[in-house]
PDB file of C-alpha atoms and ligand atoms in Angstrom:
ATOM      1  CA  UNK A1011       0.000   0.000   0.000  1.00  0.00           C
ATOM      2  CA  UNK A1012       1.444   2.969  -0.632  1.00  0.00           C
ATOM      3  CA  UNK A1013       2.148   5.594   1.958  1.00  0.00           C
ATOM      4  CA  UNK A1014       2.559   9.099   2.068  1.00  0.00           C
ATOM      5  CA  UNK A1015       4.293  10.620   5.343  1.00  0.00           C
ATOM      6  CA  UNK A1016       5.192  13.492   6.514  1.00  0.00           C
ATOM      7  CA  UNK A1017       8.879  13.382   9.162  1.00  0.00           C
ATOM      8  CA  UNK A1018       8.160  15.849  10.987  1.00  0.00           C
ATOM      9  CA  UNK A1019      10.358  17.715  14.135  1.00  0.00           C
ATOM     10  CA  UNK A1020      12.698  20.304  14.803  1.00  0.00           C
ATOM     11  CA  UNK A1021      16.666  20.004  13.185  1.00  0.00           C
ATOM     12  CA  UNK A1022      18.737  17.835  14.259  1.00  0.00           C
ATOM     13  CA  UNK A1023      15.828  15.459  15.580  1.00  0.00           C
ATOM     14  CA  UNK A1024      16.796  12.531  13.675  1.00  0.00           C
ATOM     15  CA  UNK A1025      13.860  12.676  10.698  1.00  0.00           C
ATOM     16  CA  UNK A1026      16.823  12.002   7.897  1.00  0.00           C
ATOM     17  CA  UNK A1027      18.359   9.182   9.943  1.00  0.00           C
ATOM     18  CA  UNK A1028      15.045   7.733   9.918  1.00  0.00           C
ATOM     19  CA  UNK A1029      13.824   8.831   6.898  1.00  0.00           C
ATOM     20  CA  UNK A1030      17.331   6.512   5.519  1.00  0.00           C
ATOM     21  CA  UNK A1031      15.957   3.375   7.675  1.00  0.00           C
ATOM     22  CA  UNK A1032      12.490   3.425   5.896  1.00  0.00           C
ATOM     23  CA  UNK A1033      14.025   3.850   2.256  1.00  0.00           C
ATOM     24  CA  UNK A1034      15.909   0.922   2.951  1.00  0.00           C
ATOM     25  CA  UNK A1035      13.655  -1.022   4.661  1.00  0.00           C
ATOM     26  CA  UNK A1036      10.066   0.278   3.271  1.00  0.00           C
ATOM     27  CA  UNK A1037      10.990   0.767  -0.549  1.00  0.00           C
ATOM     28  CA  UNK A1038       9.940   4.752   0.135  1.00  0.00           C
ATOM     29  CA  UNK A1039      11.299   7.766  -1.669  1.00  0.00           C
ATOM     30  CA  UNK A1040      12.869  10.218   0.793  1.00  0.00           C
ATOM     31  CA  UNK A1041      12.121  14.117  -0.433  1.00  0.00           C
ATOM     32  CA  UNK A1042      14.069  16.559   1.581  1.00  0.00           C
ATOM     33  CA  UNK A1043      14.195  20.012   0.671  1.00  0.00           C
ATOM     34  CA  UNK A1044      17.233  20.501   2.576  1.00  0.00           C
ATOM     35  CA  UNK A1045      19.394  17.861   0.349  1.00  0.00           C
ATOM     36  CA  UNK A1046      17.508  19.395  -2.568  1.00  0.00           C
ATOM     37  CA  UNK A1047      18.864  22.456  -1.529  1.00  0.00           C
ATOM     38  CA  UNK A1048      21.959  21.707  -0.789  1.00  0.00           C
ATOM     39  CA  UNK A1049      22.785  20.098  -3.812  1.00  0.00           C
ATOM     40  CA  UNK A1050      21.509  23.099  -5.696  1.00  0.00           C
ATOM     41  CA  UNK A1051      24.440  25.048  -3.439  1.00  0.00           C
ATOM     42  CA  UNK A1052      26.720  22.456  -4.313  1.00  0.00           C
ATOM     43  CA  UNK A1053      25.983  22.395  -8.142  1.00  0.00           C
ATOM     44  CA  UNK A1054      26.142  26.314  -8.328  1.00  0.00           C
ATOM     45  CA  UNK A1055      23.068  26.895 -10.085  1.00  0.00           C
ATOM     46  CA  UNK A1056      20.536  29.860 -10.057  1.00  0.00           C
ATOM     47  CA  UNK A1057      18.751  28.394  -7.453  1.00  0.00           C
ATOM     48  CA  UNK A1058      21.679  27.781  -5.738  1.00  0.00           C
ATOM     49  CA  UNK A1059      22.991  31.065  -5.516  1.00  0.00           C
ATOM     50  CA  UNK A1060      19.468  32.366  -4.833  1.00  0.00           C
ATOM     51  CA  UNK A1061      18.996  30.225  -1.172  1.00  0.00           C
ATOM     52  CA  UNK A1062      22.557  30.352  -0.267  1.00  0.00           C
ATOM     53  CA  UNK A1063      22.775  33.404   2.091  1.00  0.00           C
ATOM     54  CA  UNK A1064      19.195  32.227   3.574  1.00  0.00           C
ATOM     55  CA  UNK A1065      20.525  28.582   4.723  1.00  0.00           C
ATOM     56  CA  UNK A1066      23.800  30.393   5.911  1.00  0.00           C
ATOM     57  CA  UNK A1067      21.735  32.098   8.171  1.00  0.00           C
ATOM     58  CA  UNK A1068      19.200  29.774   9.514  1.00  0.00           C
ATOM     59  CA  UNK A1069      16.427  31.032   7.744  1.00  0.00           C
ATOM     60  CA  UNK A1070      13.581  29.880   5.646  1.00  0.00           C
ATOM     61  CA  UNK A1071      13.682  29.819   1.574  1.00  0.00           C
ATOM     62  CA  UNK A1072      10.563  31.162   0.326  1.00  0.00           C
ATOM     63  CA  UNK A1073       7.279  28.577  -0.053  1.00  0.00           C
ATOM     64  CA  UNK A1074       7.328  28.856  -3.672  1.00  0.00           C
ATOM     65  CA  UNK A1075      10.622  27.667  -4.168  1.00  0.00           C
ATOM     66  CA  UNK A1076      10.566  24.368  -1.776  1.00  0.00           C
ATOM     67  CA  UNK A1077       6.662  23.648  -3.307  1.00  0.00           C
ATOM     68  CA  UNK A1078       8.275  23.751  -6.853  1.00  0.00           C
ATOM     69  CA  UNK A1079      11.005  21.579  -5.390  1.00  0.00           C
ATOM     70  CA  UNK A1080       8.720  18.657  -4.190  1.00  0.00           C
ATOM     71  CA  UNK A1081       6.328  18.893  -7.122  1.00  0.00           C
ATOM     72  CA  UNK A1082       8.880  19.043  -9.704  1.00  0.00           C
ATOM     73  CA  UNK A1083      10.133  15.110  -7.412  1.00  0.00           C
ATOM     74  CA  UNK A1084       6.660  14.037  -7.116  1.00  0.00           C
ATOM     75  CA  UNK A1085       6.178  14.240 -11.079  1.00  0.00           C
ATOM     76  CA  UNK A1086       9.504  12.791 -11.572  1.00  0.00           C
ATOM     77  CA  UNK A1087       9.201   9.641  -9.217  1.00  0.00           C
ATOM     78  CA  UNK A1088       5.299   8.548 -10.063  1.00  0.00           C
ATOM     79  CA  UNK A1089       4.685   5.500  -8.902  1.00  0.00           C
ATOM     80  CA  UNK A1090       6.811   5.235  -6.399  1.00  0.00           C
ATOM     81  CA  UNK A1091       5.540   3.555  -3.431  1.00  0.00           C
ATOM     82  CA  UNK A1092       5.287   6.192  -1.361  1.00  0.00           C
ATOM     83  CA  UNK A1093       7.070   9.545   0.049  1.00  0.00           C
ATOM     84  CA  UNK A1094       8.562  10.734   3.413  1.00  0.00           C
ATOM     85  CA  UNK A1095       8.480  14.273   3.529  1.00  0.00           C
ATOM     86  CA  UNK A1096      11.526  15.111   5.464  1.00  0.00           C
ATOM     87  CA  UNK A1097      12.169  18.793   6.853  1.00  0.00           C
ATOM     88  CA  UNK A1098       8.689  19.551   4.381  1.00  0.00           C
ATOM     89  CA  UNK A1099       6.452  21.562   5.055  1.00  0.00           C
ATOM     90  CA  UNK A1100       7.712  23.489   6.998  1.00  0.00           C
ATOM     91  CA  UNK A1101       4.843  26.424   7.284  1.00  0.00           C
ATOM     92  CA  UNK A1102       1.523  26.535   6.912  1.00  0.00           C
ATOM     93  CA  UNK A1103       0.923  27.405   3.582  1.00  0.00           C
ATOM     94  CA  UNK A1104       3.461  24.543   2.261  1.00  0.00           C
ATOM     95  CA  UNK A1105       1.061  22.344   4.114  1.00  0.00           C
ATOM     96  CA  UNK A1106      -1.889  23.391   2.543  1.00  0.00           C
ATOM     97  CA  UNK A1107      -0.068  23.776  -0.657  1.00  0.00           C
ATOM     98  CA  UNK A1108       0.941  19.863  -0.282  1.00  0.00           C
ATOM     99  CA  UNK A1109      -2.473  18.772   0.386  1.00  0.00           C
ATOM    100  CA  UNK A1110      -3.391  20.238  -2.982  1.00  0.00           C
ATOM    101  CA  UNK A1111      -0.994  18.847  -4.974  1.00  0.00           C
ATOM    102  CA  UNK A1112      -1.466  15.324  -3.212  1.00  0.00           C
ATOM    103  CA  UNK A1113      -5.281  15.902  -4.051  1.00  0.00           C
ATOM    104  CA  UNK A1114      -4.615  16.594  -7.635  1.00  0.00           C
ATOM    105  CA  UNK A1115      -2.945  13.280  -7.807  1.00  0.00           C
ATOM    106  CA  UNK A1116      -5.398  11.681  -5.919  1.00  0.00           C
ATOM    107  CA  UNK A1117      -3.378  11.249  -2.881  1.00  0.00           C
ATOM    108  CA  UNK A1118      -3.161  12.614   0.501  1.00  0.00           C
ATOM    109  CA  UNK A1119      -0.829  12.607   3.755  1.00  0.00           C
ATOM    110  CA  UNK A1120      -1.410   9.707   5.076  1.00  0.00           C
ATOM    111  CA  UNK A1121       0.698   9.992   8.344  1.00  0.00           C
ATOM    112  CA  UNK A1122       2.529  12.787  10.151  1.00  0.00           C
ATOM    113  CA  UNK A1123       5.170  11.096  13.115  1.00  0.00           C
ATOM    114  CA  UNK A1124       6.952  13.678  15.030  1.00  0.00           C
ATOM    115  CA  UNK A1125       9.869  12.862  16.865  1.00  0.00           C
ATOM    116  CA  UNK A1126       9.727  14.721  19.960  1.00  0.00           C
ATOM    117  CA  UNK A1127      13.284  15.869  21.336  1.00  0.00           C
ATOM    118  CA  UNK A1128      14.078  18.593  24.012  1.00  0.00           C
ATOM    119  CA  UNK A1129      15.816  22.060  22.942  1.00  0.00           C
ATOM    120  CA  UNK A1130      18.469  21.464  25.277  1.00  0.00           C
ATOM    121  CA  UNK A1131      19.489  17.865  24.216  1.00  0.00           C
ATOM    122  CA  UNK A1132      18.934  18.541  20.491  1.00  0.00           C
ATOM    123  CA  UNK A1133      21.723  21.918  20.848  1.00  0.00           C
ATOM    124  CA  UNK A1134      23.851  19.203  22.022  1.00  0.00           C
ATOM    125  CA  UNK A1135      23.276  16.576  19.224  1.00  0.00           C
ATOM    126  CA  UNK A1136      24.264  19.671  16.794  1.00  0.00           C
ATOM    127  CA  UNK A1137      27.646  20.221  17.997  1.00  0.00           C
ATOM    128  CA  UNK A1138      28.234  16.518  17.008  1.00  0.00           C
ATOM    129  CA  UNK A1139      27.230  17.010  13.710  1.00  0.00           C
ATOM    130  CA  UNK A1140      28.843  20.020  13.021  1.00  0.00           C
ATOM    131  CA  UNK A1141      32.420  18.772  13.614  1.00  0.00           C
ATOM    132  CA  UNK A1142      31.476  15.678  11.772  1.00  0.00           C
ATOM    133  CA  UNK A1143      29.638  17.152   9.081  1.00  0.00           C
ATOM    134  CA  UNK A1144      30.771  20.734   8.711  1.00  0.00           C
ATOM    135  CA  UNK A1145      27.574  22.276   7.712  1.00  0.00           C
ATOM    136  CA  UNK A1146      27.830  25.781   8.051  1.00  0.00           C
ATOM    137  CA  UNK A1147      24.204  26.458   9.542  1.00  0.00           C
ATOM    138  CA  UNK A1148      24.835  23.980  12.122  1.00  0.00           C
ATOM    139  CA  UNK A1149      26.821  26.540  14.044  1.00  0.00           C
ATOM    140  CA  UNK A1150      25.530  26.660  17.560  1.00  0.00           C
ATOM    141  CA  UNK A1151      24.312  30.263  16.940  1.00  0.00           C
ATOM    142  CA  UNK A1152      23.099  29.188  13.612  1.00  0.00           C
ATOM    143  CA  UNK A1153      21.583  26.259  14.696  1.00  0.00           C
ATOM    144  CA  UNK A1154      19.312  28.239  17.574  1.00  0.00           C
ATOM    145  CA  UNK A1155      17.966  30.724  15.157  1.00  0.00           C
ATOM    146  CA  UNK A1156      16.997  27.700  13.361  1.00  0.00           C
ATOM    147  CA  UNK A1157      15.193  26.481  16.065  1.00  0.00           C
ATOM    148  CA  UNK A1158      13.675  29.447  16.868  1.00  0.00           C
ATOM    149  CA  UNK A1159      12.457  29.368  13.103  1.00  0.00           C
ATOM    150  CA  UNK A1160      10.624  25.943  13.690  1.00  0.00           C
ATOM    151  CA  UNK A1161       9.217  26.907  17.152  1.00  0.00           C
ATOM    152  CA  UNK A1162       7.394  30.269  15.559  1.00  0.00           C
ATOM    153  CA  UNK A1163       6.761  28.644  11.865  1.00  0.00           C
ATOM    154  CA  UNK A1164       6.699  24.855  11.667  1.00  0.00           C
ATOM    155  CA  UNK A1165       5.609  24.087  15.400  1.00  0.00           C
ATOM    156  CA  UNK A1166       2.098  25.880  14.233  1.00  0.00           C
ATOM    157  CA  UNK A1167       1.570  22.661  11.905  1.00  0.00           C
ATOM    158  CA  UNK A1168       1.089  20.446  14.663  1.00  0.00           C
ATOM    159  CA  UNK A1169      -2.398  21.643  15.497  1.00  0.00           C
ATOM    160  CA  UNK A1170      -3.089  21.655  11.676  1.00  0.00           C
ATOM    161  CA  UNK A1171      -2.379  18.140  11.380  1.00  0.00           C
ATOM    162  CA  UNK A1172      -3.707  16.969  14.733  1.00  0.00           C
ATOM    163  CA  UNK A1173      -6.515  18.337  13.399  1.00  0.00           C
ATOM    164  CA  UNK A1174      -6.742  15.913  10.527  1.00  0.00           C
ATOM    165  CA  UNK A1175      -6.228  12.781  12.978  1.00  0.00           C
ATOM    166  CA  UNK A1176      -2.842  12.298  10.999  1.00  0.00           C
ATOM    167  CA  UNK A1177      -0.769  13.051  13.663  1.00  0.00           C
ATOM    168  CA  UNK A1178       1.329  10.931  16.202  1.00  0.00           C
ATOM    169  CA  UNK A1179       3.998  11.285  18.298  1.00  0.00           C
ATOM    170  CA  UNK A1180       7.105   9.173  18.948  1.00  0.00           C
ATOM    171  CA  UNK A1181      10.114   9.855  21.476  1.00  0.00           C
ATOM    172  CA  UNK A1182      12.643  11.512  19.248  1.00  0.00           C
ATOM    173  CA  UNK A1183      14.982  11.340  22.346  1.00  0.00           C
ATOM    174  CA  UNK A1184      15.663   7.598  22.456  1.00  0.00           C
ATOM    175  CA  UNK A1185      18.289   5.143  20.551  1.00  0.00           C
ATOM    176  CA  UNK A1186      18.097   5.472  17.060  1.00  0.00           C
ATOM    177  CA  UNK A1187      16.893   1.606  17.082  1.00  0.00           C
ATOM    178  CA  UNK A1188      13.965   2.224  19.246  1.00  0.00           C
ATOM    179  CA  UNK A1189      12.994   5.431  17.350  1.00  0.00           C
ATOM    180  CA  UNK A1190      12.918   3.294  14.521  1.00  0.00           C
ATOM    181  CA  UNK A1191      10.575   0.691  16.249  1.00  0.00           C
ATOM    182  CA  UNK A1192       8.250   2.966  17.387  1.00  0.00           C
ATOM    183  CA  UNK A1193       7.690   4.552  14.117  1.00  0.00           C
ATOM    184  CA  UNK A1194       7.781   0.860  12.425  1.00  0.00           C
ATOM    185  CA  UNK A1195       4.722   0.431  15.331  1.00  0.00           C
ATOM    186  CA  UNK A1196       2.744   4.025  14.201  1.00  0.00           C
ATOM    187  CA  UNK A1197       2.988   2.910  10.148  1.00  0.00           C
ATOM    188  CA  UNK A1198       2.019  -0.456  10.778  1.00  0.00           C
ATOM    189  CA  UNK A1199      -0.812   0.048  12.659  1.00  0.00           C
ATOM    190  CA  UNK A1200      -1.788   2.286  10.533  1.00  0.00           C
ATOM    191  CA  UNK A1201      -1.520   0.091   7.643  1.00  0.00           C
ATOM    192  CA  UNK A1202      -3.794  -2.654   9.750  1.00  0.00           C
ATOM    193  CA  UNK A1203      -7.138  -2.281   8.390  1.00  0.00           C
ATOM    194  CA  UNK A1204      -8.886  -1.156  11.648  1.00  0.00           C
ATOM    195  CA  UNK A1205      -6.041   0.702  13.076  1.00  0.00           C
ATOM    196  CA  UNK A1206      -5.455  -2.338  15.342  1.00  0.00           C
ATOM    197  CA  UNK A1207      -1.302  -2.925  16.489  1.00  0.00           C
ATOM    198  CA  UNK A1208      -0.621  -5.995  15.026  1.00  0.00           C
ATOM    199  CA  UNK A1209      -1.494  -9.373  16.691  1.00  0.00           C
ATOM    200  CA  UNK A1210       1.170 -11.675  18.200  1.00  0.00           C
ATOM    201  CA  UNK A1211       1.296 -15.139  17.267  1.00  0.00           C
ATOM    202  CA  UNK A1212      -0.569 -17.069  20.430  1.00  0.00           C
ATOM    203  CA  UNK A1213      -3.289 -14.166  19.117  1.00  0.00           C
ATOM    204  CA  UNK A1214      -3.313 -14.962  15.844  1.00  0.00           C
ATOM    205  CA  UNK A1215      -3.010 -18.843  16.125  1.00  0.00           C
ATOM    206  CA  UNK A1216      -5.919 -18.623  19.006  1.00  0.00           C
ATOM    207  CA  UNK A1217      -7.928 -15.738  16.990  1.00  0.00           C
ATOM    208  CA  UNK A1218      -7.716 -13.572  20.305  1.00  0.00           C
TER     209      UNK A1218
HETATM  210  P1  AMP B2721      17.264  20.919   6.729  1.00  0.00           P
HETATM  211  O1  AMP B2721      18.396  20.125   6.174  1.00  0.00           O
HETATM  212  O2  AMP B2721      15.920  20.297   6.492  1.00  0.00           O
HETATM  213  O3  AMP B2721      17.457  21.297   8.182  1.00  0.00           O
HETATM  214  O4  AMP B2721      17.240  22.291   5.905  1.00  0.00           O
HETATM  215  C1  AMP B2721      18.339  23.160   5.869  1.00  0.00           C
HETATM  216  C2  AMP B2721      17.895  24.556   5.491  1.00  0.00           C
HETATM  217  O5  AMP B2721      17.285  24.552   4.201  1.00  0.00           O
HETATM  218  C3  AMP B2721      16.841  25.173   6.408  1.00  0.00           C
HETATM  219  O6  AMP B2721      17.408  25.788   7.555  1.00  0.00           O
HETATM  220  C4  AMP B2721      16.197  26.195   5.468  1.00  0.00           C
HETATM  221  O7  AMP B2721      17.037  27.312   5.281  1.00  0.00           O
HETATM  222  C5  AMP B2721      16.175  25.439   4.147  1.00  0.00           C
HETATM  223  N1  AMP B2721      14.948  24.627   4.002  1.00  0.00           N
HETATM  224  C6  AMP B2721      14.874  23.267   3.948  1.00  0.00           C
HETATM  225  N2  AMP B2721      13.609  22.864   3.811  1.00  0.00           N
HETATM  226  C7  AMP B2721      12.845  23.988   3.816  1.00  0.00           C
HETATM  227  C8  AMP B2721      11.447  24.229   3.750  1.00  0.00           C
HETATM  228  N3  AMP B2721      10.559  23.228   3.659  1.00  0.00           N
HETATM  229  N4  AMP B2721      11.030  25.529   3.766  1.00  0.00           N
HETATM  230  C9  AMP B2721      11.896  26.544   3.833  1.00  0.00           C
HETATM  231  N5  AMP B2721      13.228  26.391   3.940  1.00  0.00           N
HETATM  232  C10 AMP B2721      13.712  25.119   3.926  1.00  0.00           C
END
């Protein structure tokens, strides 16, 4: 069945770690708008140039430029067999903007997991991945302006989706094995046909 979700948490929680597990283990196609980026930086074109100073300094791209990003991936992966959405949306309107263009190809979000993680722990995650990685906007000032960002414009979503019943919420703070198992749990008890966690073996041999 194929499954649309949204990754959803603050930088640095863990959503391309896991994001990487379910590719590999679910056949999905990970879209992040942050490697998109990125590799637009990387490959020096327009865009590139265009959303370079904004990453540099923890802030947003515009809307326009990261729905054009995930439509342009959507067209050119149909049929995959289904999408994480990974550091997208990150506002409002790219929510409502991915609804639409789910809609218009007769799909929807099917799932939003957020990985819950505190501030403080997640600040010193970062510092980890910026001497491994290098990334310029994972500077520790950097990095809190960025998390200011998704308090004030991506935290909003959460009500937007809880509103839809699509959301749940997993521990962002534990192993990266048990993160994994909890949102293995969330998809496939959503993929159950009444919602129901899947039955153990004396249950299913005994029909209890
Ligand atoms: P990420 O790797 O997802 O943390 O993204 C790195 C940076 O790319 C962010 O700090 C933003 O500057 C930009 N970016 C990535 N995704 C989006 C998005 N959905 N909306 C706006 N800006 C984004």
């Amino acid at each position: 069945m194929a499954i649309n979700l949204v990754l959803f948490g603050p930088p640095a929680a863990g959503k391309g770690t896991q994001a990487k597990r379910l590719v590999a283990e679910r056949g999905l196609v990970q879209l992040s708008t942050g490697d998109m980026l990125r590799a637009a930086i990387k490959a020096g074109s327009e865009l590139g140039q265009k959303v370079e100073g904004i990453i540099k300094a923890g802030d947003l791209v515009s809307d326009e430029i990261v729905i054009a990003l995930i439509e342009e991936q959507l067209d050119a992966q149909k049929g995959a067999t289904g999408f994480i959405f990974d550091g997208f949306p990150r506002t409002v309107a790219q929510a409502e903007a991915l609804d639409l263009t789910l809609k218009s190809r007769s799909e929807s979000v099917d799932s939003v997991i957020r990985l819950k993680v505190e501030d403080d722990a997640i600040m010193g995650r970062i510092e980890k991945r910026f001497e491994e990685q290098g990334r310029k906007d994972d500077n520790p000032e950097t990095f809190k302006h960025r998390l200011d960002t998704y308090n004030k414009q991506t935290a909003p979503l959460l009500p937007y989706y809880s509103a839809q019943g699509k959301l749940s919420e997993v521990d962002g703070m534990a192993g990266i094995e048990t993160v994994a198992a909890s949102i293995a749990e969330v998809l496939d008890r959503q993929a159950s046909p009444k919602g129901e966690p899947k039955k153990g073996f004396f249950a299913r041999l005994f029909g209890r």
